[in-house]
PDB file of C-alpha atoms in Angstrom:
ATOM      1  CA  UNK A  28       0.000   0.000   0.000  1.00 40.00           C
ATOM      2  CA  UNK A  29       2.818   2.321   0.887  1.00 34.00           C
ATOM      3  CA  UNK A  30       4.878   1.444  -2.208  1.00 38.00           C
ATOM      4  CA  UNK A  31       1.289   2.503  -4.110  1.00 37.00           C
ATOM      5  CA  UNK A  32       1.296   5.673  -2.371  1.00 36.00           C
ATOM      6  CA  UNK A  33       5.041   5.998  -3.016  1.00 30.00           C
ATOM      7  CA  UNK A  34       4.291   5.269  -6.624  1.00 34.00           C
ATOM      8  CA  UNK A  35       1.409   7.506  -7.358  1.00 32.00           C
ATOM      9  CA  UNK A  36       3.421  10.472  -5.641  1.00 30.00           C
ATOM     10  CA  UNK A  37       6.636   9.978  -7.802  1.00 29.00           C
ATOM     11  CA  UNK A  38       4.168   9.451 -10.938  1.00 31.00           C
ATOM     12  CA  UNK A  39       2.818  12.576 -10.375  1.00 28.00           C
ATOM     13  CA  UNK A  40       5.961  14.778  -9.744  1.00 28.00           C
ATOM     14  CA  UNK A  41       7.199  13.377 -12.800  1.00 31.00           C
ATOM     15  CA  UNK A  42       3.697  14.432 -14.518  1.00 31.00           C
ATOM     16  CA  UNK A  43       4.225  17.704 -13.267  1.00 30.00           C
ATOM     17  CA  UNK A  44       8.115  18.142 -14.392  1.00 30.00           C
ATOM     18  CA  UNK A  45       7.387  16.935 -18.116  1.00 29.00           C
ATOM     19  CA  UNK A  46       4.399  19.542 -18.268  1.00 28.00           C
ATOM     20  CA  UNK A  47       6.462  22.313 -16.757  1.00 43.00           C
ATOM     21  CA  UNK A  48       9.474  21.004 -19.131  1.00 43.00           C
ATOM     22  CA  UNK A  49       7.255  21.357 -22.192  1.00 48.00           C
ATOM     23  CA  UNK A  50       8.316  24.689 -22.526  1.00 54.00           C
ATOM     24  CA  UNK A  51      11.544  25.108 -21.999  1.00 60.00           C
ATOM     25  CA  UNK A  52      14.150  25.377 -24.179  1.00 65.00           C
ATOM     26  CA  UNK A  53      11.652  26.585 -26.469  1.00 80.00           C
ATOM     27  CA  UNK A  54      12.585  29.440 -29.015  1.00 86.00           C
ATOM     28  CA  UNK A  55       9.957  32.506 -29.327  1.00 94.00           C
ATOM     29  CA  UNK A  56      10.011  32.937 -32.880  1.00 93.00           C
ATOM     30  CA  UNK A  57      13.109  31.547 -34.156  1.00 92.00           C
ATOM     31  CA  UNK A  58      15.179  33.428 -32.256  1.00 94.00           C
ATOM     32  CA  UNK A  59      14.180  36.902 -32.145  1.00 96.00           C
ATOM     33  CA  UNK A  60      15.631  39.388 -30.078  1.00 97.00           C
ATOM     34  CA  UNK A  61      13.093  40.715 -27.436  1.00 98.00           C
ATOM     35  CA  UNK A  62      13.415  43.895 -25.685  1.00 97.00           C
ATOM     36  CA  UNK A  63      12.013  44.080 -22.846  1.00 97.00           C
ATOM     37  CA  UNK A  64      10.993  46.613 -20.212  1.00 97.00           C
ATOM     38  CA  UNK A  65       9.856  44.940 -16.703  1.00 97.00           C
ATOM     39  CA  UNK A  66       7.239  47.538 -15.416  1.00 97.00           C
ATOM     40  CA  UNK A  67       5.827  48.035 -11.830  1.00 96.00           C
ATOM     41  CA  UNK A  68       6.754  49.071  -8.323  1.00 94.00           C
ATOM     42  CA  UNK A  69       9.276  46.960  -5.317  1.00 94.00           C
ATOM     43  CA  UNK A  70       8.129  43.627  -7.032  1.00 96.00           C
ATOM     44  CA  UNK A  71       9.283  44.255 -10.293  1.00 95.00           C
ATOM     45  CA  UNK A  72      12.644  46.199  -8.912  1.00 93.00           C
ATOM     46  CA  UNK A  73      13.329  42.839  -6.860  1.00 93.00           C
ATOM     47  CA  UNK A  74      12.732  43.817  -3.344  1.00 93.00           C
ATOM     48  CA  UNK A  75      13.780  40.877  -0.884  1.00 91.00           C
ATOM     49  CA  UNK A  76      15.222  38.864  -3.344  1.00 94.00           C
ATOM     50  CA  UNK A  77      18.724  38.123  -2.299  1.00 93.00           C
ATOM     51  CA  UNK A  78      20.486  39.216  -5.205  1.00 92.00           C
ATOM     52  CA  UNK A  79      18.420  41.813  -6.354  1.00 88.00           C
ATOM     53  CA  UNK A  80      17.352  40.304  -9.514  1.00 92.00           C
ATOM     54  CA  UNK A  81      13.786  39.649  -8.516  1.00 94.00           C
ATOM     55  CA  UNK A  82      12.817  37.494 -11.295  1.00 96.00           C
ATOM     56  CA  UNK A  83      14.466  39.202 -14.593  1.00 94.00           C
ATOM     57  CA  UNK A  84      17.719  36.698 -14.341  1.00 95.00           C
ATOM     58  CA  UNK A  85      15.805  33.213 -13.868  1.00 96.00           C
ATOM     59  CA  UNK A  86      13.373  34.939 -16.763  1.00 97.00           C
ATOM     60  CA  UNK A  87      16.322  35.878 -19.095  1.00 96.00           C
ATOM     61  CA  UNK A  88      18.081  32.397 -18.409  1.00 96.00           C
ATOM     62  CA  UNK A  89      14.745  30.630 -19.303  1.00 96.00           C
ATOM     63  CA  UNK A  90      14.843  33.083 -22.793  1.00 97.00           C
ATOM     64  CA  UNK A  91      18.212  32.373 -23.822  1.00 95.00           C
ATOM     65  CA  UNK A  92      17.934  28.901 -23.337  1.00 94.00           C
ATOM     66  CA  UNK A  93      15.337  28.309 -26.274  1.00 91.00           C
ATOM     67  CA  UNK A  94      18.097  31.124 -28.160  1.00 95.00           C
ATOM     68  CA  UNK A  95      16.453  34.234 -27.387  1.00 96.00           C
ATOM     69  CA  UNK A  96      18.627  37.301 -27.340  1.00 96.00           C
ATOM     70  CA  UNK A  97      17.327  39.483 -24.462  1.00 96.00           C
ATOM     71  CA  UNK A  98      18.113  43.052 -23.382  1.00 94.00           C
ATOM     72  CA  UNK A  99      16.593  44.197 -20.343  1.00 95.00           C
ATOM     73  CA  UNK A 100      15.657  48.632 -20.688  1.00 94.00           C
ATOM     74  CA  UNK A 101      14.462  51.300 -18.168  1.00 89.00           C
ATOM     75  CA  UNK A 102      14.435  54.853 -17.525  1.00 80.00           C
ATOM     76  CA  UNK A 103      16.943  57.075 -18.832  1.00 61.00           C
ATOM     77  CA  UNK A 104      18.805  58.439 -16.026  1.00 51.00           C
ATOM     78  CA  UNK A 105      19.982  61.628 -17.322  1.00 42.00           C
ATOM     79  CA  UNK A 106      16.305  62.989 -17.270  1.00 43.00           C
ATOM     80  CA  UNK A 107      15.901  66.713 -18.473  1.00 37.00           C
ATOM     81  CA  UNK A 108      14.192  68.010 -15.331  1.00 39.00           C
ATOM     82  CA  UNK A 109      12.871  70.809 -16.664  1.00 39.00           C
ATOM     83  CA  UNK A 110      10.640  68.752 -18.753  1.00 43.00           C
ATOM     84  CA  UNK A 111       9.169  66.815 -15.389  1.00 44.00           C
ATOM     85  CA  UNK A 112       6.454  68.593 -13.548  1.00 47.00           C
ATOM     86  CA  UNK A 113       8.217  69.652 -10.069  1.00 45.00           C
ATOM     87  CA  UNK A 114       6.214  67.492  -8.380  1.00 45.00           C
ATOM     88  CA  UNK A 115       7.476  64.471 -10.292  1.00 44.00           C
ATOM     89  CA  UNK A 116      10.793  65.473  -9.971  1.00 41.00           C
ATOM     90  CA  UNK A 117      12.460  63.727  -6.891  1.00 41.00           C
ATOM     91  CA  UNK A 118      10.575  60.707  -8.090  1.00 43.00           C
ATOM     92  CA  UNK A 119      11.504  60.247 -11.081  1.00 44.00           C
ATOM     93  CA  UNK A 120      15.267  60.608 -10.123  1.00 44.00           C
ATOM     94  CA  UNK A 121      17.270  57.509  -9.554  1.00 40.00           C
ATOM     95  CA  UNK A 122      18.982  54.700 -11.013  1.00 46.00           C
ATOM     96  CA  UNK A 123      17.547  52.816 -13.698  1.00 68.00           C
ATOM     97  CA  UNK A 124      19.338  49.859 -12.611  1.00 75.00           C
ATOM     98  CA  UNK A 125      18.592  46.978 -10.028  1.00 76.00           C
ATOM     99  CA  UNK A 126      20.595  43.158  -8.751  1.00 81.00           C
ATOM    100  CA  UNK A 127      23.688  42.107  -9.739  1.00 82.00           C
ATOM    101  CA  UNK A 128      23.173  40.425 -12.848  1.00 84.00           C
ATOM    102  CA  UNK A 129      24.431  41.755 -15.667  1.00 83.00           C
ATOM    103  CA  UNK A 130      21.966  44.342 -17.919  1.00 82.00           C
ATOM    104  CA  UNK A 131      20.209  44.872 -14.844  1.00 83.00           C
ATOM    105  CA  UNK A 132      17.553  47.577 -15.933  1.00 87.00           C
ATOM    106  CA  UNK A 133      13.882  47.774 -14.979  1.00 89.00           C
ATOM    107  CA  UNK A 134      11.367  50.419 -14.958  1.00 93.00           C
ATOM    108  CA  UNK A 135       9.941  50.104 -11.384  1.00 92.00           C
ATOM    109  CA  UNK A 136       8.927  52.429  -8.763  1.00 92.00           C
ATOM    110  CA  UNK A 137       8.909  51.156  -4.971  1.00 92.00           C
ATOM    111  CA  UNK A 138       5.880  52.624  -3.185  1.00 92.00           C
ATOM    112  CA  UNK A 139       4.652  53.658  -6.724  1.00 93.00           C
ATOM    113  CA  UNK A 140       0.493  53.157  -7.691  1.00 95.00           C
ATOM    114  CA  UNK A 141      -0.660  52.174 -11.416  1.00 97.00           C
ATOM    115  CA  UNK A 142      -1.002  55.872 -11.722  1.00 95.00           C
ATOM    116  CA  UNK A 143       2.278  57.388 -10.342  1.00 94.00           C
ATOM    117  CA  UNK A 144       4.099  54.758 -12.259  1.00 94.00           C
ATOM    118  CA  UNK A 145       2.548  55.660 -15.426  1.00 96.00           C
ATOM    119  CA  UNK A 146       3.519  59.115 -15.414  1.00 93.00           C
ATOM    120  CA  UNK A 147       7.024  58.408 -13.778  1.00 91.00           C
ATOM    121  CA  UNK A 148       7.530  55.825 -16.911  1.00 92.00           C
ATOM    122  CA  UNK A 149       6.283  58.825 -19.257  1.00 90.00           C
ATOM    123  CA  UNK A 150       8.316  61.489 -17.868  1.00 87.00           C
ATOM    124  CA  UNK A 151      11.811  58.950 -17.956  1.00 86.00           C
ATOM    125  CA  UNK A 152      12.319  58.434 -21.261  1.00 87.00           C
ATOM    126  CA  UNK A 153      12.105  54.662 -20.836  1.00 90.00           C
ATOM    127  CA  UNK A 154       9.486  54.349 -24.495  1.00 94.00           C
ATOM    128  CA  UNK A 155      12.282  55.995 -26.245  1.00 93.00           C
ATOM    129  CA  UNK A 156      13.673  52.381 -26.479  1.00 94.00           C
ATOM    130  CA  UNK A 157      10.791  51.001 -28.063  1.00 96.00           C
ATOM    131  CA  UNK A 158      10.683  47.569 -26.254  1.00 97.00           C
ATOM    132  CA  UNK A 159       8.837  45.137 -28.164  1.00 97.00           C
ATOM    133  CA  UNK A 160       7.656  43.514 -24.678  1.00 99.00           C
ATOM    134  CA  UNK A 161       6.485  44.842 -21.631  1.00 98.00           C
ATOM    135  CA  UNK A 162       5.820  43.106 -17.904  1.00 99.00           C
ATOM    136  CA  UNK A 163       3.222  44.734 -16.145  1.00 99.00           C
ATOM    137  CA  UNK A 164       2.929  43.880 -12.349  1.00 98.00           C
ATOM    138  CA  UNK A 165       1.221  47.312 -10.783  1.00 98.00           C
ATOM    139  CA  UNK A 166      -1.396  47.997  -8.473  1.00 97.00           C
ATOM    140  CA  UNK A 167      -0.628  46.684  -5.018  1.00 97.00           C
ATOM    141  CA  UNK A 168       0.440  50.051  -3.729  1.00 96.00           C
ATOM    142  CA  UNK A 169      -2.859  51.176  -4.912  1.00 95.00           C
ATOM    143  CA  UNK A 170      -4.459  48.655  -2.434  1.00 95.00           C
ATOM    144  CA  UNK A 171      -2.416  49.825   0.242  1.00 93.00           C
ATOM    145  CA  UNK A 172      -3.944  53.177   0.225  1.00 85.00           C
ATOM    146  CA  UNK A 173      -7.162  51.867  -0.545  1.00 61.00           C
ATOM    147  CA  UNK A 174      -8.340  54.350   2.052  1.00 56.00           C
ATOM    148  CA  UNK A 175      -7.978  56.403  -1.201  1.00 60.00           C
ATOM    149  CA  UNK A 176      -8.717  54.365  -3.890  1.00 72.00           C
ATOM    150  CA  UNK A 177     -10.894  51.473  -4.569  1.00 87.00           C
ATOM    151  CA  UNK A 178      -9.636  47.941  -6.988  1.00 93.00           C
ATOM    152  CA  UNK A 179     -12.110  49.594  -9.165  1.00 94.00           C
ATOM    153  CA  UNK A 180     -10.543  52.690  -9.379  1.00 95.00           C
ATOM    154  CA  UNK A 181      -6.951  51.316  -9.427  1.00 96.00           C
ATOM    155  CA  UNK A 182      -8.663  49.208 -12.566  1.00 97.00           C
ATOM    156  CA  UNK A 183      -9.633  52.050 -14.063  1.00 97.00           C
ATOM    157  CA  UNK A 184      -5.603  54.076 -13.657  1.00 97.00           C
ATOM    158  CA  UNK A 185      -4.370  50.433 -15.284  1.00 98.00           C
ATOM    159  CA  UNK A 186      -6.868  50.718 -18.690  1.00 98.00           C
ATOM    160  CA  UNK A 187      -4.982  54.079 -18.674  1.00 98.00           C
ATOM    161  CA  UNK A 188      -2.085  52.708 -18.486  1.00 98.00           C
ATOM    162  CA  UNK A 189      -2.561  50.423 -21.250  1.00 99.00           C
ATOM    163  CA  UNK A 190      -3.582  53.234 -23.212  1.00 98.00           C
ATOM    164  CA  UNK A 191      -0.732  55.321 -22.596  1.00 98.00           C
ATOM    165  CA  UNK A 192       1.638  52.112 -23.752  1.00 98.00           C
ATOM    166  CA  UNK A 193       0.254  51.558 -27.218  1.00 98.00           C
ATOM    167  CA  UNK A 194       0.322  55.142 -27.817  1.00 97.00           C
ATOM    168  CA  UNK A 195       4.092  54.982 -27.216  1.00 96.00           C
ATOM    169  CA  UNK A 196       4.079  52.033 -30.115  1.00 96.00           C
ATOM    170  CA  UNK A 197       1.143  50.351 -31.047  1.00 96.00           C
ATOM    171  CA  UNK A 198       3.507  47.590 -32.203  1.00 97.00           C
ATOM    172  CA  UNK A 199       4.477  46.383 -28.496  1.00 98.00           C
ATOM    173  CA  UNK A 200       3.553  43.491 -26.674  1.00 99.00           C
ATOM    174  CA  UNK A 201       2.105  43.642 -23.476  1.00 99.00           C
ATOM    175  CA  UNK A 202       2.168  41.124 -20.874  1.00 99.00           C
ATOM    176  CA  UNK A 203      -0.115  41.978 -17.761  1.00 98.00           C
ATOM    177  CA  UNK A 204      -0.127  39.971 -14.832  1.00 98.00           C
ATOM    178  CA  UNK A 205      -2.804  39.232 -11.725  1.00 99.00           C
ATOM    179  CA  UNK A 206      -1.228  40.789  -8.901  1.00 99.00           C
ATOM    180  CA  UNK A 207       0.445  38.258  -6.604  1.00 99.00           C
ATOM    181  CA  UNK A 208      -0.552  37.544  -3.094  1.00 98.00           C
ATOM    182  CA  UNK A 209      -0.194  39.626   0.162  1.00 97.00           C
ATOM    183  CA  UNK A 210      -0.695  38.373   3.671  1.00 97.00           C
ATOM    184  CA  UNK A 211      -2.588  41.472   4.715  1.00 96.00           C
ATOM    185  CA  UNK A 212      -6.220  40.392   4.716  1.00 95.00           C
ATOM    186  CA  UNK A 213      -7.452  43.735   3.450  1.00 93.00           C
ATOM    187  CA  UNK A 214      -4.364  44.067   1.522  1.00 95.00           C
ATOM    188  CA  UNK A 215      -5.566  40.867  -0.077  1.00 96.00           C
ATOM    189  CA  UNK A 216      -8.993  41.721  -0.746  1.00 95.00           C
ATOM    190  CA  UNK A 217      -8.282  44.350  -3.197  1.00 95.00           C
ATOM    191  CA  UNK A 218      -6.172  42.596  -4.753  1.00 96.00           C
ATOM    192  CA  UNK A 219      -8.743  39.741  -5.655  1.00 97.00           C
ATOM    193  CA  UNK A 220     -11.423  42.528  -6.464  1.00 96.00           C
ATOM    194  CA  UNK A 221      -8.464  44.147  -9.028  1.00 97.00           C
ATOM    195  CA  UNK A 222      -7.636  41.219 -10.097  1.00 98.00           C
ATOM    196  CA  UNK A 223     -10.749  40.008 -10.752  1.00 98.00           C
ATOM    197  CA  UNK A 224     -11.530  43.039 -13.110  1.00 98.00           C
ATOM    198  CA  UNK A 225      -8.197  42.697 -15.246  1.00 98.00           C
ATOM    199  CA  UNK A 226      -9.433  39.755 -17.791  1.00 98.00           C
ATOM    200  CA  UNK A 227     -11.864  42.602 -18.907  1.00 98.00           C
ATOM    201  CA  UNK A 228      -9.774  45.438 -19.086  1.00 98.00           C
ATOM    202  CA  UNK A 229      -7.459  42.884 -21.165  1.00 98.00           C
ATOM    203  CA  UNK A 230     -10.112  42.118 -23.419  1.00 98.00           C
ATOM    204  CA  UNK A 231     -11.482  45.499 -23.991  1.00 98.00           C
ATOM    205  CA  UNK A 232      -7.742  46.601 -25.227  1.00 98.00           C
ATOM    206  CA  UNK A 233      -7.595  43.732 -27.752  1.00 98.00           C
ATOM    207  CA  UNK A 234     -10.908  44.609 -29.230  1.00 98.00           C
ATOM    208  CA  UNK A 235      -8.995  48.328 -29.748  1.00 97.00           C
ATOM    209  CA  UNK A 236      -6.522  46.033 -31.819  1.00 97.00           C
ATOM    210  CA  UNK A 237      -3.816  46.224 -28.942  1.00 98.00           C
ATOM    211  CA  UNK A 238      -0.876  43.532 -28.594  1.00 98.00           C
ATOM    212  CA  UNK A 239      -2.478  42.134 -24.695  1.00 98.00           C
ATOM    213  CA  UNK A 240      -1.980  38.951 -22.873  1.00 98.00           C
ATOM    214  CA  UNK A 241      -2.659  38.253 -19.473  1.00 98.00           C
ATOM    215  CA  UNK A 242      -0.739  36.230 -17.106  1.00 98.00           C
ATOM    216  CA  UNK A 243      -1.961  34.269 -13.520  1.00 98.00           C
ATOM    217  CA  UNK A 244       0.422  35.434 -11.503  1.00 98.00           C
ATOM    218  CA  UNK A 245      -1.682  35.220  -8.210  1.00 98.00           C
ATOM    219  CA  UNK A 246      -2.154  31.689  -8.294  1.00 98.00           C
ATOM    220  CA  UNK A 247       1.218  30.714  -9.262  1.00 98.00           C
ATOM    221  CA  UNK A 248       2.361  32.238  -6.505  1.00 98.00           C
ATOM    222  CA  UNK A 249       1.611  30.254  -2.991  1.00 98.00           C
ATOM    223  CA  UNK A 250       1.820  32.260   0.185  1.00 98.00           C
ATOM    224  CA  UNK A 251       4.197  30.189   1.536  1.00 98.00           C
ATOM    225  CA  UNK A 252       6.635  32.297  -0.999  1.00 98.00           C
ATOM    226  CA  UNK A 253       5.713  35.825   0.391  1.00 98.00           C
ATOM    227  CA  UNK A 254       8.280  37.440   3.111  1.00 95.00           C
ATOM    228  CA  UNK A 255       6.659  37.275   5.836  1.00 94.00           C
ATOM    229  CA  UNK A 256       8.102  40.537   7.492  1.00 94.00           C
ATOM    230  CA  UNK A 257       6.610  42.555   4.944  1.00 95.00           C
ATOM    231  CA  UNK A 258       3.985  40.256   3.790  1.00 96.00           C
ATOM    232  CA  UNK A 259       4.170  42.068   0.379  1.00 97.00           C
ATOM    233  CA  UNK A 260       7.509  40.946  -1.366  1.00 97.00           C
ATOM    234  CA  UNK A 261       7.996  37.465  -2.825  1.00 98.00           C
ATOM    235  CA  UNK A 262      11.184  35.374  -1.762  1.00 97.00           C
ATOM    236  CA  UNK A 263      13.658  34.115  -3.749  1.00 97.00           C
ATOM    237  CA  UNK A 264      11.624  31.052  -4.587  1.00 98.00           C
ATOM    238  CA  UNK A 265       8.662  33.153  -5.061  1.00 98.00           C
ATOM    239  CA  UNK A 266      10.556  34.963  -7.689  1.00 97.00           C
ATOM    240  CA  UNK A 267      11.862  31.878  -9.506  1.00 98.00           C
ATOM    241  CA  UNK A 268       7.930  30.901 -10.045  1.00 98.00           C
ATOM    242  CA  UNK A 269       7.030  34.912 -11.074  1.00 98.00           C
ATOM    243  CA  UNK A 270       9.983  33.950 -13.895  1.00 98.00           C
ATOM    244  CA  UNK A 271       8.382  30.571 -14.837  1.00 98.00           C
ATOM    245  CA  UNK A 272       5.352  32.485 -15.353  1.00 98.00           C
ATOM    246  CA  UNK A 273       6.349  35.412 -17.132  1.00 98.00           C
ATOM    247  CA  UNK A 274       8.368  32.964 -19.766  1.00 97.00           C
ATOM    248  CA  UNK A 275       5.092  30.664 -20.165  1.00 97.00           C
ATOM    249  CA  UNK A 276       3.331  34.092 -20.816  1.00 97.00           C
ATOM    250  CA  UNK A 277       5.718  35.138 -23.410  1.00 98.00           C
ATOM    251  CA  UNK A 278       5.898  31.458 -25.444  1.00 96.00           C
ATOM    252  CA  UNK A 279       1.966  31.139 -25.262  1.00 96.00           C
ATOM    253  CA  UNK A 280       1.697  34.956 -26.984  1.00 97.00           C
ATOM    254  CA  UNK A 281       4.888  35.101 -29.147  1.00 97.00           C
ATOM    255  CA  UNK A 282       2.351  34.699 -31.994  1.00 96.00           C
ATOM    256  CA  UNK A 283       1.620  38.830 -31.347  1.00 97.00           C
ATOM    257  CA  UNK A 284       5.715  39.662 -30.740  1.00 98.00           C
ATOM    258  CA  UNK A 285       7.188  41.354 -33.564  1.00 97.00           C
ATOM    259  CA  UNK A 286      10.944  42.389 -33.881  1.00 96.00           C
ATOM    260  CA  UNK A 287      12.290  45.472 -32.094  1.00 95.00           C
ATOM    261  CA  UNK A 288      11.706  48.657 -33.747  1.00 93.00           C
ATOM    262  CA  UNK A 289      15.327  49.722 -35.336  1.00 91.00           C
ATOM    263  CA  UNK A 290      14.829  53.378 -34.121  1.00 91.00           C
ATOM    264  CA  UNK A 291      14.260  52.722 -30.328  1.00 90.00           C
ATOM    265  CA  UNK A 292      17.762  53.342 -28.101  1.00 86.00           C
ATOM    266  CA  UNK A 293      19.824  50.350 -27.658  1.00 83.00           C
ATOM    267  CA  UNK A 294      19.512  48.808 -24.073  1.00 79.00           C
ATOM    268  CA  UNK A 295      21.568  50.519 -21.563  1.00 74.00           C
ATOM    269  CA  UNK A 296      24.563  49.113 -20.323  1.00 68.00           C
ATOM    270  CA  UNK A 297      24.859  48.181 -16.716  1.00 64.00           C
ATOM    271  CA  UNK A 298      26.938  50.582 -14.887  1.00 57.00           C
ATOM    272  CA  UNK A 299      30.406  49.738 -13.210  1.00 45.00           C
ATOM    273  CA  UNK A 300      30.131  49.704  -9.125  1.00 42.00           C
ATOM    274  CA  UNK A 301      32.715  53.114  -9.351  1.00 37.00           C
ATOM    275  CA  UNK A 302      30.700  54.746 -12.318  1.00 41.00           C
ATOM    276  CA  UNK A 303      26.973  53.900 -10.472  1.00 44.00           C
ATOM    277  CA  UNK A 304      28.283  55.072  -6.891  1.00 40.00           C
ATOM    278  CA  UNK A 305      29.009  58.500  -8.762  1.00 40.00           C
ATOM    279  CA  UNK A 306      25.646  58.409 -10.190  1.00 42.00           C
ATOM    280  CA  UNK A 307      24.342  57.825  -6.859  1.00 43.00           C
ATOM    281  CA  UNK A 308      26.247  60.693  -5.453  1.00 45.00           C
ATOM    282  CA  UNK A 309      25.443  63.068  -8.498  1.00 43.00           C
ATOM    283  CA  UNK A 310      21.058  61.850  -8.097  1.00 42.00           C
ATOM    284  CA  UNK A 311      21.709  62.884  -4.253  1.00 47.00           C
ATOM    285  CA  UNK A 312      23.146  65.784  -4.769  1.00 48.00           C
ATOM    286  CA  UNK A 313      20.406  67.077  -7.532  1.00 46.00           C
ATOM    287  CA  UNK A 314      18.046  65.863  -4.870  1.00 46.00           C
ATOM    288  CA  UNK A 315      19.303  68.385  -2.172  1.00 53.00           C
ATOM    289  CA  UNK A 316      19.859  71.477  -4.287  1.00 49.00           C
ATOM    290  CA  UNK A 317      15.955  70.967  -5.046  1.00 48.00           C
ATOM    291  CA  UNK A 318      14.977  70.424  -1.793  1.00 52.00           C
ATOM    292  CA  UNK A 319      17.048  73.850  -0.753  1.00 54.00           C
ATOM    293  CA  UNK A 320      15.490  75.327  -3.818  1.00 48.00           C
ATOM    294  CA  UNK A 321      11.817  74.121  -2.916  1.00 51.00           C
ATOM    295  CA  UNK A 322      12.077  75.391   0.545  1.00 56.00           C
ATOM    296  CA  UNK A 323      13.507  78.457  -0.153  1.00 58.00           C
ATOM    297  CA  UNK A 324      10.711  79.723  -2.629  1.00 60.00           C
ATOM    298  CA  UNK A 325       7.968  77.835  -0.248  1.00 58.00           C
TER     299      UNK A 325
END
């Protein structure tokens, strides 16, 4: 009986591996290069992960591996500030890039709602690379302060943000995902009431003829793989599955991912420890002289 039991659980971990396996290795469309801008807030940025990749080098690694050439692209750090409202302006400053890996950019915002993150993205420069794929993981902040905002609302700012995407280029893939898990029970419940309003959002910007797919992130995700201390951010193993996902995603829609446009930027390169410390120094400096400036004219 036990060696049935035995049986039946090795049968179906083996199930499991040859379905997950099914993918992998896979090329998206012989090959072709993807550009790709990872969108959000701390979840996307790689918040609690231990290297600081979040899930952008397990997602890479599973790219390459079918022969996918993959650049990672984010803001532009050397933002003209005089074209960012002044109340953007100490937000949108910063570093572009994130972990140790290797082309290490993202386009995330700790602390940042579907809203704030849409204009911060705007104001960076970040479309001026024309990625021909972009993650979307946005809203939890937005159920944080839902005080001030309701899922529907927060639904509402991420149709906008859809909007504001394929006006950038029409021609770009987006892949939208559920929000994941958080252990804060009215944390939680907004983000089931968002996330059960996003398959219609998705649907209503394919009927406008926009590049859309939508990934199940919050079910992928068990709780057991959300840090505890914050009972936000997902740990390292939560991360890895968040990768698995996103790569699934992008094989089941590579149908609707065309080639990089030739006159976006090229991907950024990842600054030396020296070169990013100065940038550091330089962003902190900016930030002080506007501060002085701000209160000074208060």
């Amino acid at each position: 009986m036990l060696r049935r039991a035995y049986l039946l659980v090795v049968a179906i971990i083996c199930a499991t591996d040859v379905v997950n396996a099914s993918t992998l290795g896979r090329s998206i469309n012989n090959g072709l290069e993807l550009k790709i801008m990872p969108l959000g807030a701390s979840i996307v940025y790689g918040t609690d992960s231990t290297d600081g990749n979040g899930f952008r080098l397990r997602l890479r690694d599973l790219l390459e591996s079918g022969g996918n050439k993959v650049s990672y692209v984010g803001k532009d750090d050397f933002i003209i500030l005089q074209q960012v409202p002044p109340t953007d302006r100490l937000h949108s400053l910063g570093t572009a890039f994130h972990g140790n890996m290797s082309n290490n950019a993202c386009e995330a915002y700790p602390g940042r709602t579907i809203d704030e993150a849409d204009q911060h993205a705007l104001h960076s420069h970040a479309y001026k690379y024309l990625p021909n794929v972009v993650l979307v993981h946005l809203g939890t902040n937005d159920c944080m302060r839902e005080a001030n905002e309701t899922a529907g609302e927060a639904a509402d700012h991420f149709s906008t943000l859809l909007s504001t995407i394929k006006e950038q280029d029409a021609d770009t893939l987006v892949l939208a995902s559920t929000l994941i898990r958080n252990l804060v029970p009215s944390v939680d419940q907004c983000i089931a009431a968002f996330n059960d309003r996003l398959p219609s959002i998705v649907r209503k910007a394919r009927a406008t003829g926009q590049k859309v797919a939508l990934v199940n992130m919050h079910d992928a995700v068990p709780r057991s793989d959300i840090n505890s201390t914050d009972a936000t951010h997902p740990n390292d193993a939560g991360y890895a599955i968040m990768a698995r996902m996103w790569y699934e995603g992008l094989v089941n829609a590579s149908a609707f991912i065309s080639p990089p446009n030739s006159t976006g930027k090229g991907a950024p390169v990842t600054p030396s420890a020296a070169a990013e410390l100065r940038h550091t120094s330089s962003v902190m400096i900016g930030m002080f002289v506007m501060l002085v400036v701000w209160v000074v004219l208060a």
